Amino acid sequence: MDGIVVSAIGQADDSCLISNCVFKLQNLLTLTVEYCKKYHVELVPEKTKLLCFTPKGSENSAFYWKLVSPVSLGPSKIDFTSEAEHVGIVRSVNGNLPNLMSRMSAH
């Protein structure tokens, strides 16, 4: 995409911040918090999820990021989780096919 970097995706009142570095992710979250303060939006740490998607063979990198993660929302540290719901769709670090299949079979 000619050097274009997408770092946030939003739909309705949900947002997804994306980074290849957990420290840069914290910076994105800090910018998001400042934006939310300006427009009187409150982020809820209990509803905030942190997922680590890695290509096969990069599991050691994921383990490292989980050890050193500085990601926090105010005084609340955000822990890693293996799945989260975003705009009604469950996202999983183990793949989304089972979740998509269950949604399709429900209709």
Short mmCIF file of C-alpha atoms in Angstrom, two decimals:
data_model
loop_
_atom_site.label_atom_id
_atom_site.label_comp_id
_atom_site.label_asym_id
_atom_site.label_seq_id
_atom_site.Cartn_x
_atom_site.Cartn_y
_atom_site.Cartn_z
CA MET A 1 0.00 0.00 0.00
CA ASP A 2 2.88 2.34 -0.72
CA GLY A 3 3.96 2.90 2.88
CA ILE A 4 0.48 3.47 4.30
CA VAL A 5 0.17 2.09 7.83
CA VAL A 6 -3.25 1.31 9.29
CA SER A 7 -3.08 1.43 13.09
CA ALA A 8 -6.75 1.63 14.07
CA ILE A 9 -10.02 0.23 12.81
CA GLY A 10 -13.34 1.42 14.15
CA GLN A 11 -16.96 0.56 13.72
CA ALA A 12 -19.85 1.90 15.79
CA ASP A 13 -18.46 2.30 19.31
CA ASP A 14 -15.77 -0.39 18.95
CA SER A 15 -12.15 0.27 18.04
CA CYS A 16 -9.26 -2.00 17.26
CA LEU A 17 -5.68 -0.75 17.61
CA ILE A 18 -3.02 -2.62 15.62
CA SER A 19 0.76 -2.65 15.96
CA ASN A 20 3.70 -4.97 15.37
CA CYS A 21 5.28 -3.77 18.63
CA VAL A 22 3.69 -3.81 22.08
CA PHE A 23 5.47 -0.55 23.01
CA LYS A 24 4.10 1.20 19.92
CA LEU A 25 0.71 -0.22 20.80
CA GLN A 26 0.88 1.50 24.19
CA ASN A 27 1.67 4.75 22.37
CA LEU A 28 -1.40 4.26 20.16
CA LEU A 29 -3.50 3.62 23.25
CA THR A 30 -2.16 6.79 24.87
CA LEU A 31 -3.14 8.80 21.78
CA THR A 32 -6.56 7.15 21.86
CA VAL A 33 -7.03 8.08 25.52
CA GLU A 34 -6.16 11.72 24.74
CA TYR A 35 -8.63 11.74 21.83
CA CYS A 36 -11.32 10.25 24.07
CA LYS A 37 -10.70 12.86 26.77
CA LYS A 38 -11.18 15.62 24.21
CA TYR A 39 -14.56 14.22 23.15
CA HIS A 40 -15.68 13.06 26.62
CA VAL A 41 -15.53 9.34 25.82
CA GLU A 42 -14.63 6.92 28.59
CA LEU A 43 -12.64 3.77 27.84
CA VAL A 44 -13.41 0.81 30.10
CA PRO A 45 -10.37 -1.31 31.07
CA GLU A 46 -12.56 -4.35 31.86
CA LYS A 47 -13.89 -4.32 28.28
CA THR A 48 -10.44 -3.81 26.74
CA LYS A 49 -8.84 -6.93 25.25
CA LEU A 50 -5.25 -7.52 24.15
CA LEU A 51 -4.60 -10.25 21.57
CA CYS A 52 -1.29 -11.26 20.02
CA PHE A 53 -1.49 -12.62 16.47
CA THR A 54 1.77 -14.10 15.22
CA PRO A 55 2.77 -16.09 12.16
CA LYS A 56 3.75 -19.72 12.63
CA GLY A 57 7.25 -20.00 14.01
CA SER A 58 7.07 -16.70 15.90
CA GLU A 59 5.71 -18.10 19.16
CA ASN A 60 8.87 -17.03 21.03
CA SER A 61 8.26 -13.43 20.01
CA ALA A 62 4.71 -13.64 21.33
CA PHE A 63 5.98 -15.10 24.60
CA TYR A 64 8.46 -12.21 24.92
CA TRP A 65 5.82 -9.54 24.21
CA LYS A 66 3.59 -11.05 26.89
CA LEU A 67 6.44 -10.90 29.42
CA VAL A 68 7.42 -7.27 28.78
CA SER A 69 4.03 -5.81 27.85
CA PRO A 70 3.60 -2.27 29.15
CA VAL A 71 0.03 -1.98 27.87
CA SER A 72 -2.22 -0.29 30.39
CA LEU A 73 -5.27 1.90 30.43
CA GLY A 74 -4.67 4.38 33.22
CA PRO A 75 -3.67 2.40 36.31
CA SER A 76 -5.15 -0.83 34.89
CA LYS A 77 -2.73 -3.24 33.19
CA ILE A 78 -4.30 -4.93 30.19
CA ASP A 79 -3.53 -8.65 30.14
CA PHE A 80 -3.33 -10.78 27.01
CA THR A 81 -6.26 -13.00 26.14
CA SER A 82 -6.74 -15.61 23.41
CA GLU A 83 -10.02 -14.25 22.03
CA ALA A 84 -12.26 -11.22 22.05
CA GLU A 85 -15.53 -10.16 20.50
CA HIS A 86 -15.30 -7.20 18.13
CA VAL A 87 -18.43 -5.87 16.44
CA GLY A 88 -20.26 -9.13 17.14
CA ILE A 89 -17.53 -11.40 15.77
CA VAL A 90 -15.25 -13.44 18.01
CA ARG A 91 -11.60 -12.93 17.07
CA SER A 92 -9.23 -15.68 18.19
CA VAL A 93 -5.45 -15.98 18.09
CA ASN A 94 -6.03 -19.65 17.20
CA GLY A 95 -8.02 -18.79 14.07
CA ASN A 96 -11.52 -17.53 13.40
CA LEU A 97 -12.90 -20.31 11.20
CA PRO A 98 -14.75 -22.17 14.04
CA ASN A 99 -16.44 -18.93 15.13
CA LEU A 100 -17.42 -18.00 11.58
CA MET A 101 -18.79 -21.50 10.89
CA SER A 102 -20.95 -21.43 14.02
CA ARG A 103 -22.37 -18.04 13.01
CA MET A 104 -23.19 -19.31 9.51
CA SER A 105 -24.80 -22.50 10.78
CA ALA A 106 -27.00 -20.48 13.15
CA HIS A 107 -28.77 -18.84 10.20
#
